[in-house]
Coordinates of C-alpha atoms in Angstrom, one line a residue:
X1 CA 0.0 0.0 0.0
X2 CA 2.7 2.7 0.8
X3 CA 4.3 1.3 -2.2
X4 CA 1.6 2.2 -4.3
X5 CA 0.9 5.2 -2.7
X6 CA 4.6 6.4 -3.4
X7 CA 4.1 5.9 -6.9
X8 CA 1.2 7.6 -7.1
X9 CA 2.8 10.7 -5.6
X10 CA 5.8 10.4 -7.6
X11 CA 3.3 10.3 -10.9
X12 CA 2.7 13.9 -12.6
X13 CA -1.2 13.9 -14.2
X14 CA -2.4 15.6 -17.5
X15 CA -3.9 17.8 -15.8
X16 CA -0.7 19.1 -13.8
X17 CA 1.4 19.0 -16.9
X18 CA -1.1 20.9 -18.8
X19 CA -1.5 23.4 -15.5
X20 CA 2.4 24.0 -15.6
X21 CA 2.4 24.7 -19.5
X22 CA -0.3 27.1 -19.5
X23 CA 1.4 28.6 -16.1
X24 CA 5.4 28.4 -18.0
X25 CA 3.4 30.4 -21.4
X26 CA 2.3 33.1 -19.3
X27 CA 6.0 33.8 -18.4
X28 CA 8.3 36.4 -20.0
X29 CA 11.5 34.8 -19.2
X30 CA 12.6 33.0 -22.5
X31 CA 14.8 30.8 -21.0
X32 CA 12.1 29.8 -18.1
X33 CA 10.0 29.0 -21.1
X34 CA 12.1 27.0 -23.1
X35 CA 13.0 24.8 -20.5
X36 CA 9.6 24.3 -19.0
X37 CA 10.5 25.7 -15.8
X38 CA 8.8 28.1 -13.5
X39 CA 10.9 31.0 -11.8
X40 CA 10.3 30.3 -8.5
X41 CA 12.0 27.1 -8.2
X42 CA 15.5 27.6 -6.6
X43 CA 18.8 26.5 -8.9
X44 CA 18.7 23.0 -7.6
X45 CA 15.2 22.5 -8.0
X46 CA 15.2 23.3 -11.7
X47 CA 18.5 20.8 -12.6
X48 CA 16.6 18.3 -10.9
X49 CA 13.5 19.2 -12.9
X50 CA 15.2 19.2 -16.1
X51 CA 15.8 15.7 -17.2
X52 CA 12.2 14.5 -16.1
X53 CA 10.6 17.3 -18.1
X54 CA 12.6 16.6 -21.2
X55 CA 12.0 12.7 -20.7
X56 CA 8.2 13.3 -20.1
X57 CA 8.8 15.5 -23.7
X58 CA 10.3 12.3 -25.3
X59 CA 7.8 9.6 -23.9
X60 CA 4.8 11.4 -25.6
X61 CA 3.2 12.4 -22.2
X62 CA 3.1 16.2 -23.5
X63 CA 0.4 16.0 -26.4
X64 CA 2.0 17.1 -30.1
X65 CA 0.9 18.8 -33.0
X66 CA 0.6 17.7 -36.5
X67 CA -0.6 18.6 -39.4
X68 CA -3.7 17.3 -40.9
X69 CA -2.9 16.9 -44.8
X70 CA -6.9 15.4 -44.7
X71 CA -8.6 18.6 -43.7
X72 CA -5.8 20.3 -45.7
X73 CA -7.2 18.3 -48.9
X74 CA -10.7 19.1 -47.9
X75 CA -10.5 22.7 -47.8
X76 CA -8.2 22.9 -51.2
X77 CA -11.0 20.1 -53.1
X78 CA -13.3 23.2 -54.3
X79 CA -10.3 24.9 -55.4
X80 CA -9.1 21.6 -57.8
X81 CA -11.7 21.8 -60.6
X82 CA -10.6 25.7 -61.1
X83 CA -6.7 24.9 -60.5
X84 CA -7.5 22.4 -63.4
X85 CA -8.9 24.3 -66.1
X86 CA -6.4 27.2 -65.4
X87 CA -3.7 25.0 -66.6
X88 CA -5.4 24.0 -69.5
X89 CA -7.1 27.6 -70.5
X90 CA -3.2 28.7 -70.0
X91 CA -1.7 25.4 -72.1
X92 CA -4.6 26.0 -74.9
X93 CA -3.6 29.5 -74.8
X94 CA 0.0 28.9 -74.9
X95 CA 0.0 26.4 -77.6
X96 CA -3.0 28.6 -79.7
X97 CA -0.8 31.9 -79.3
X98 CA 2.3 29.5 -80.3
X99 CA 0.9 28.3 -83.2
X100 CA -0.5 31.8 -84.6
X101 CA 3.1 33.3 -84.1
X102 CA 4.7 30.5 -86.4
X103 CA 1.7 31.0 -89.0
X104 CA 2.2 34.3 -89.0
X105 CA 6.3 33.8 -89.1
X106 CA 5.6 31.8 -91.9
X107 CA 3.7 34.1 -93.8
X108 CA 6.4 36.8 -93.5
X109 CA 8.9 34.5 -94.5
X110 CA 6.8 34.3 -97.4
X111 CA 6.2 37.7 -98.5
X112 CA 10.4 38.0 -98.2
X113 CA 10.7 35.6 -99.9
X114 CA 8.5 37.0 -102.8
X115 CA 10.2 40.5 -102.7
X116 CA 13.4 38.9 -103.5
X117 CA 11.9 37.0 -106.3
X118 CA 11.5 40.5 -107.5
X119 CA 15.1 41.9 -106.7
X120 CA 16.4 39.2 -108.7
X121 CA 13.9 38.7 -111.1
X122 CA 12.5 42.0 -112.0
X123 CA 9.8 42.6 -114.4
X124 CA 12.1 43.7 -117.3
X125 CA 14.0 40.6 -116.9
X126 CA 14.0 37.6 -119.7
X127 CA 15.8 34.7 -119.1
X128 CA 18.1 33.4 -121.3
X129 CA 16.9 31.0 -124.3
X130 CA 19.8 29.8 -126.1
X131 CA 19.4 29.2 -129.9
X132 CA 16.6 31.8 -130.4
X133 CA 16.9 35.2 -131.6
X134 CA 17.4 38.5 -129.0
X135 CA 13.6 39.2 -127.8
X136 CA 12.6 42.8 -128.6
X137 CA 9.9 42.6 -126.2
X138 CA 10.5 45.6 -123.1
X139 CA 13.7 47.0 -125.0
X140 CA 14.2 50.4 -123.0
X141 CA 13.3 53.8 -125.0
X142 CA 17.4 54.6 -124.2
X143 CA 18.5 52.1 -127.1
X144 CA 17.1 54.5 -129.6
X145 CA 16.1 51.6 -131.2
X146 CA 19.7 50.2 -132.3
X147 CA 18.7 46.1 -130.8
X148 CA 19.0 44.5 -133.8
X149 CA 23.1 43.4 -134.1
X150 CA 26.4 45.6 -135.2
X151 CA 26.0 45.2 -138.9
X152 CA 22.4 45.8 -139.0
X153 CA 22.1 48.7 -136.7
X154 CA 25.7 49.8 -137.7
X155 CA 26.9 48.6 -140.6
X156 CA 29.7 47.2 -138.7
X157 CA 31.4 44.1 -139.4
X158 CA 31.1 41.5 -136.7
X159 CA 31.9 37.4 -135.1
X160 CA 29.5 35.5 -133.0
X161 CA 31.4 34.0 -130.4
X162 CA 31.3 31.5 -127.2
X163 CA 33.2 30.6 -124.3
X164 CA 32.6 29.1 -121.3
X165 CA 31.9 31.0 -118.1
X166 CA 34.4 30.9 -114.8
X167 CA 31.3 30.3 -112.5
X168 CA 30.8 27.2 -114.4
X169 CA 32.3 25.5 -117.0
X170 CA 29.1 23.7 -118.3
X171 CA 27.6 27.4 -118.9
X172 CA 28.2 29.0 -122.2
X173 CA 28.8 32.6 -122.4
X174 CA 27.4 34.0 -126.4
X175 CA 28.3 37.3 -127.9
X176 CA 29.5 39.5 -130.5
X177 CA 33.3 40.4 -131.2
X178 CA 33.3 43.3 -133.6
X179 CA 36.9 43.9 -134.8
X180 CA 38.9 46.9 -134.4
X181 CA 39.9 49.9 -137.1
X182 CA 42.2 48.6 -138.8
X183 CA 43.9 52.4 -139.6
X184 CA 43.3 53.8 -136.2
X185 CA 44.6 50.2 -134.5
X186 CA 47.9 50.3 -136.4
X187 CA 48.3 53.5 -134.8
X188 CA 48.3 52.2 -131.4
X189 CA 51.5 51.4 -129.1
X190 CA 49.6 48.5 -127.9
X191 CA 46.8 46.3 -128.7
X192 CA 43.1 47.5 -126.7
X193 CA 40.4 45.2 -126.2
X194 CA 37.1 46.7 -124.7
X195 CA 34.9 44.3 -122.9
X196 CA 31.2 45.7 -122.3
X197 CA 29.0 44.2 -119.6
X198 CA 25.5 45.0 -119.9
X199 CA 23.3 45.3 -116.5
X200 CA 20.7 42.9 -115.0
X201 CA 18.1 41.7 -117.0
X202 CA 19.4 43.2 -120.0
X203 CA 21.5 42.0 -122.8
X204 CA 24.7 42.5 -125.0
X205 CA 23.1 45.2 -127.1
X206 CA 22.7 47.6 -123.9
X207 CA 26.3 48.7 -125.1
X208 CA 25.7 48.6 -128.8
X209 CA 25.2 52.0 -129.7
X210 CA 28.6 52.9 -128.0
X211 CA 30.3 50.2 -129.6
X212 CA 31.4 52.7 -132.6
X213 CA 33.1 55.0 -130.5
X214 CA 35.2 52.7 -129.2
X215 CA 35.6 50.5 -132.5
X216 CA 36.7 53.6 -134.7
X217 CA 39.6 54.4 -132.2
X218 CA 41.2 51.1 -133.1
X219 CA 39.9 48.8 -130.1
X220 CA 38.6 45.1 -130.2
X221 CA 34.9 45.3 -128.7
X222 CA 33.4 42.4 -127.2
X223 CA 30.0 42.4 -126.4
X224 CA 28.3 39.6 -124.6
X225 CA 25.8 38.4 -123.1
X226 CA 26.1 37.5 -119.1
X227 CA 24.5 33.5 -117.4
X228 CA 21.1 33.7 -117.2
X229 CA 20.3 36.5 -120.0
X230 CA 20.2 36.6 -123.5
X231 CA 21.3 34.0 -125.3
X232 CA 23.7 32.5 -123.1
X233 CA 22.8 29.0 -121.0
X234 CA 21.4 29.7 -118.0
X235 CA 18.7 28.1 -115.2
X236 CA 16.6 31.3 -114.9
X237 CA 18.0 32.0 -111.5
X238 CA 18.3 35.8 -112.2
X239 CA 20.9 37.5 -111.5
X240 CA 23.2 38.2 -108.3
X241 CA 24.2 41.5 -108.8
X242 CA 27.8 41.0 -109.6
X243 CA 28.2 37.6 -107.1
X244 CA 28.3 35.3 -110.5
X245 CA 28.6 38.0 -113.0
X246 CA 32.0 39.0 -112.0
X247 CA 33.1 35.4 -112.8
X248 CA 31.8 35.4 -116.4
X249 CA 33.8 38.9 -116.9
X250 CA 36.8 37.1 -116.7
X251 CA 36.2 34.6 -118.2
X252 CA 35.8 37.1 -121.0
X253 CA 38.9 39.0 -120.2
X254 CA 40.7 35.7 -120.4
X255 CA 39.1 35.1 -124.1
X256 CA 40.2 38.6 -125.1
X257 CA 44.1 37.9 -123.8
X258 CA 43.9 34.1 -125.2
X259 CA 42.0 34.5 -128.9
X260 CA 42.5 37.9 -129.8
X261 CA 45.8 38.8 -128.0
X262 CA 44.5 41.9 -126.5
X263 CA 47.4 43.5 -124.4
X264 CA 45.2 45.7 -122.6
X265 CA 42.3 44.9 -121.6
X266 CA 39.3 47.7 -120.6
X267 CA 36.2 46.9 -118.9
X268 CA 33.2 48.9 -119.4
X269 CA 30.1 48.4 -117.0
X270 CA 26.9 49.6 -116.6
X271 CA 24.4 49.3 -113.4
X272 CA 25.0 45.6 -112.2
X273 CA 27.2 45.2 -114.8
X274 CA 28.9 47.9 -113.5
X275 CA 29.2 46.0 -109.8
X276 CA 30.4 43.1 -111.4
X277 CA 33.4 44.9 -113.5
X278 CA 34.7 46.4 -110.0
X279 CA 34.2 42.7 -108.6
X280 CA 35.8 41.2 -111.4
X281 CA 39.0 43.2 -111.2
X282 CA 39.5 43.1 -107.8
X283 CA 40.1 39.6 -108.4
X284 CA 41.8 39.4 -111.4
X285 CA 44.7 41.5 -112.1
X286 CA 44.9 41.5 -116.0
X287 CA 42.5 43.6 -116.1
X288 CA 43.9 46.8 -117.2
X289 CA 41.1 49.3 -116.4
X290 CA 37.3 49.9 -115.1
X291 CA 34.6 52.3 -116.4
X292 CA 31.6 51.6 -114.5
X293 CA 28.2 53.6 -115.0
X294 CA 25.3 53.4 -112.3
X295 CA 27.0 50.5 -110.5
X296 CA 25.5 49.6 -106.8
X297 CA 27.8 50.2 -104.2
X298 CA 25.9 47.2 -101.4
X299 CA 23.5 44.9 -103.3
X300 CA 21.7 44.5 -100.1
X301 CA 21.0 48.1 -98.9
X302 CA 19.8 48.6 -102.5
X303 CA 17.7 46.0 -102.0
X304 CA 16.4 47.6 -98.7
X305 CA 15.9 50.6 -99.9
X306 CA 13.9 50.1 -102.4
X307 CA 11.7 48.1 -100.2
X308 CA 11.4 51.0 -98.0
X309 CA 10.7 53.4 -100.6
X310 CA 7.7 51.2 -101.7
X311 CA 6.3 50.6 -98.3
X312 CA 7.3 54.3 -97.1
X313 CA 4.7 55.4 -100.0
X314 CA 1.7 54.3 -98.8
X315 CA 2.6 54.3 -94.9
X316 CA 4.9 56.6 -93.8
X317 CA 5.2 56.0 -90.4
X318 CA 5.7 51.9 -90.7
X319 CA 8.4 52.3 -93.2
X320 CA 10.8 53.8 -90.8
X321 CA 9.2 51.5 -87.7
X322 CA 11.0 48.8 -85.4
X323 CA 8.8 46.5 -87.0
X324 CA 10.0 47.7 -90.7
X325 CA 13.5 46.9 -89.4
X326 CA 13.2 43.4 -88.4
X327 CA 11.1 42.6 -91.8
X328 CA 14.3 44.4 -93.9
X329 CA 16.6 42.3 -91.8
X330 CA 14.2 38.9 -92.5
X331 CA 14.2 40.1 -96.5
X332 CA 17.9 41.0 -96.1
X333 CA 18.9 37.0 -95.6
X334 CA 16.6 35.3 -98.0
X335 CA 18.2 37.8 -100.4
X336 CA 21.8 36.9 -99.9
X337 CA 20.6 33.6 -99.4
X338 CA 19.1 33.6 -103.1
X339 CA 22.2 35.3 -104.2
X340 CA 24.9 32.8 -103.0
X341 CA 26.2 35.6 -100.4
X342 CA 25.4 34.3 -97.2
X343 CA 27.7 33.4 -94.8
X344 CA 30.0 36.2 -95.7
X345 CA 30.3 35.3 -99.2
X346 CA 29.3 38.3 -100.5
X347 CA 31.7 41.1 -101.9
X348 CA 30.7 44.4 -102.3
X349 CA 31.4 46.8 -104.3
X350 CA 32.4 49.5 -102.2
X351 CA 34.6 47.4 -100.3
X352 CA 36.5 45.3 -102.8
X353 CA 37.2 48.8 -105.5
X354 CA 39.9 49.7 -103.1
X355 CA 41.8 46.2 -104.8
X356 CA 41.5 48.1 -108.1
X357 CA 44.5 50.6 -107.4
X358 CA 46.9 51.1 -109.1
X359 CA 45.0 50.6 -112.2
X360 CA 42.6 53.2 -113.3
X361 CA 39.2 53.7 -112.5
X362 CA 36.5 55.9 -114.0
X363 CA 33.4 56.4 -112.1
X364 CA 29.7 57.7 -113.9
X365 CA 26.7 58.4 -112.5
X366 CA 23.5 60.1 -113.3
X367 CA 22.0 62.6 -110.7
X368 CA 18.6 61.7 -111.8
X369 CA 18.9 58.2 -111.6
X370 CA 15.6 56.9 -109.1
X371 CA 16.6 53.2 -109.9
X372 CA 20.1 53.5 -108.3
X373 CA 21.0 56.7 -106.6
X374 CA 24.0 58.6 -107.4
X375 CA 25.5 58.3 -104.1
X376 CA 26.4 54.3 -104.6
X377 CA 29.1 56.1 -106.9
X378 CA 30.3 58.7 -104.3
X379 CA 30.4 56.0 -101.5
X380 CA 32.2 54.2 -104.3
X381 CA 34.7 56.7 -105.3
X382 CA 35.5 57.7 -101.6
X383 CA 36.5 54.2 -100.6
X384 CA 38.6 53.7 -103.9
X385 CA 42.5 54.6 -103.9
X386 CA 44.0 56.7 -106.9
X387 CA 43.8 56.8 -109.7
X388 CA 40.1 57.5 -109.9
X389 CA 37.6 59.4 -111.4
X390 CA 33.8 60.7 -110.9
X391 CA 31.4 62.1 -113.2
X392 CA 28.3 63.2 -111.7
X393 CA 26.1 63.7 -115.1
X394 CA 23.3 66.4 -114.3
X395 CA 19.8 65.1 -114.9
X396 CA 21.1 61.8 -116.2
X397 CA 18.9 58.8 -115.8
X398 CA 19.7 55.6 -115.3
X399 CA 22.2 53.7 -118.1
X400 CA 21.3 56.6 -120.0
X401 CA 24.4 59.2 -119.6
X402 CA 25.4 58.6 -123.7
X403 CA 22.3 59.2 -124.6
X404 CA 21.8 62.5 -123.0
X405 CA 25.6 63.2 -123.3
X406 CA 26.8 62.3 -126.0
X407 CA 29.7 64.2 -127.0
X408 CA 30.9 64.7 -123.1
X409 CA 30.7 60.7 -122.5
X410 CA 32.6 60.4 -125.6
X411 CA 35.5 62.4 -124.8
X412 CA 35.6 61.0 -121.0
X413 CA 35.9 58.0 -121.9
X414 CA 38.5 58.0 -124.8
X415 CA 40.5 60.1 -122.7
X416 CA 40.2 57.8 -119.8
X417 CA 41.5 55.4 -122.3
X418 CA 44.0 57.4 -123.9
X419 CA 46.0 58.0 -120.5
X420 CA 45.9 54.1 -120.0
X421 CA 47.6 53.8 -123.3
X422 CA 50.2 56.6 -122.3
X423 CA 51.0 54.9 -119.3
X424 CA 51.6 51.5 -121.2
X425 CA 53.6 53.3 -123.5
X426 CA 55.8 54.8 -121.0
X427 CA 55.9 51.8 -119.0
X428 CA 57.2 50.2 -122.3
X429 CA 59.7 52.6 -123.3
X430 CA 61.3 52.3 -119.5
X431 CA 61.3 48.5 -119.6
X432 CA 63.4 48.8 -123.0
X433 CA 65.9 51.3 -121.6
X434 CA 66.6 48.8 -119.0

């Protein structure tokens, strides 16, 4: 009996525990708190205390808390349904807005695409068609007519000739070699050979009418007809503003040097002709001389600017937009893309004509040329090293200086010539003293 009631003493009841909880909460003393003490037990007392506390903590005698994830998932149920068809409103929403961004990516993809189909393709191009005659469909009023060949139009004796083209050797080049003076030639310290390139979308008889001046000096003219035009082979890709071009001008330099002997060699170029000339002897050093008329300084600004001429006309404040500049850039690679000038393939004009020095170069430009502004040639003729030239012809439209010039464009260029002949000649005469 005193055994059992020691025990009972010695055992602490729920109701004391929880008597000396809610009594410890009241307490302001942290530490009194934390330990489940109260203050007014003496040092002793509360070491004593300490372990049978804590173990009464550790045998579960002090009720815990937990948390109850089933009234948790009660509550939140109502809220399910709506979490549910938030994701998928924001998944259909995501994949709708998704898909209408790529449709309409696609669709200005497409529209780039088209606009380059006109760069390079305009609507006075005619792709070639070997073993027919010239077309005389959209001949330009500027040809005055003369688009029939140098005898013809001329009464000036004449070859046709073929070679194949640098770009590729499967590609034949066609044209007309129209012989020099022989009075005026004889004359000559050294034997000239004039190579015309016509511009894009034209033909070998762009140059025809100013094949006399040249012919009754005493030089060999070659007119002929660039890939893809006239009547040389082609796959009516268009042109590439001077990318391929330049590779069929030497390959018509190199038939001038290797079947006619020509010891200088002169090429004459008009619009992308005129790029392709300034391309052609960056790269090739036997050519002598450049004369290029209306060339285009960046193939891809021209491009641009043209689009944002067109667009600019009918909405003004688009054309110079944020959104206008991500479009240009968009139209900017499919067209150097189409070109073969991607990945820093392409060469332009303004940058490779520095290459050109020390040979000559004569620059021509009309001031009222819409198609290509005159400033290509400034931009041009400030990035090119001496010896140069620039004529800004007043009112002049584009390929179109001769025929509002005449006698000026005349002596320009047979002077131009003249001084390369001088040069040769002194060259010549210093090589022989030596």
């Amino acid at each position: 009996m005193k055994n059992q009631i020691k025990r009972s003493k010695s055992y602490v009841g729920m109701d004391e525990i929880n008597a000396m909880k809610e009594k410890i909460s009241r307490l302001s003393n942290y530490d009194y708190v934390n330990e489940g003490l109260t203050p007014t037990m003496t040092v002793k007392s509360r070491k004593a205390a300490v372990p049978t506390v804590n173990a009464l903590e550790g045998s579960g005698a002090y009720p815990t808390e937990s948390v109850n994830f089933k009234a948790i998932f009660i509550l939140c149920l109502p809220f399910f349904p709506i979490f549910l068809y938030a994701t998928w409103h924001f998944s259909a929403s995501f994949v709708l807005w998704s898909y209408f961004l790529l449709i309409t990516l696609y669709y200005i993809c497409c529209v780039a695409w088209l606009i380059t189909e006109i760069a390079i393709r305009p609507p006075w191009y005619i792709p070639s068609k070997p073993g027919t005659a010239l077309t005389q469909d959209q001949l330009p009023a500027y040809w005055q007519g003369i688009c029939h060949d140098p005898l013809y139009d001329l009464q000036l004796p004449f070859d046709e000739v073929e070679f194949a083209s640098f770009s590729r050797s499967t590609l034949t080049l066609r044209g007309w070699f129209i012989p020099a003076l022989q009075s005026s030639s004889s004359t000559l310290p050294a034997k000239v050979g004039i190579v015309f390139v016509h511009g894009g979308g034209r033909d070998r008889r762009a140059f025809l009418r100013h094949a006399p001046l040249f012919h009754h000096q005493g030089y060999d003219v070659l007119l002929f007809d660039l890939s893809e035009h006239g009547l040389s082979d082609g796959t009516c890709r268009g042109f590439s503003y001077g990318l391929r071009e330049k590779e069929d001008v030497k390959a018509a330099v190199r038939w001038m040097k290797d079947e006619k002997n020509s010891e200088i060699i002169v090429v004459v170029g008009t619009s992308v002709g005129g790029s392709a000339t300034i391309l052609a002897a960056a790269e090739d050093k036997t050519i002598d001389a450049v004369i290029a008329e209306n060339p285009v300084a960046c193939t891809e600004e021209f491009t641009l600017f043209h689009l944002k001429r067109m667009v600019g006309a009918y909405a003004p404040k688009l054309a110079n937009s944020l959104i206008m500049r991500g479009f240009s850039a968009i139209v900017g690679f499919f067209f150097l893309l189409r070109i073969g000038g991607s990945f820093g393939k392409y060469k332009r004009s303004v940058d490779e004509v520095k290459k050109i020095s020390p040979r000559p170069l004569l620059l021509m430009h009309g001031t009222a040329d819409d198609l290509v502004p005159y400033d290509h040639s400034e931009r041009i003729y400030a990035s090119a090293l001496e010896p140069k030239e620039l004529w800004l012809a007043k009112d002049a439209w584009h390929c179109a200086l001769y025929d509002l010039y005449p006698e000026e464009y005349g002596n320009r260029v047979q002077n131009f010539v003249r001084k390369v002949l001088e040069e040769e000649s002194v060259r010549r005469k210093e090589a022989g003293n030596l």
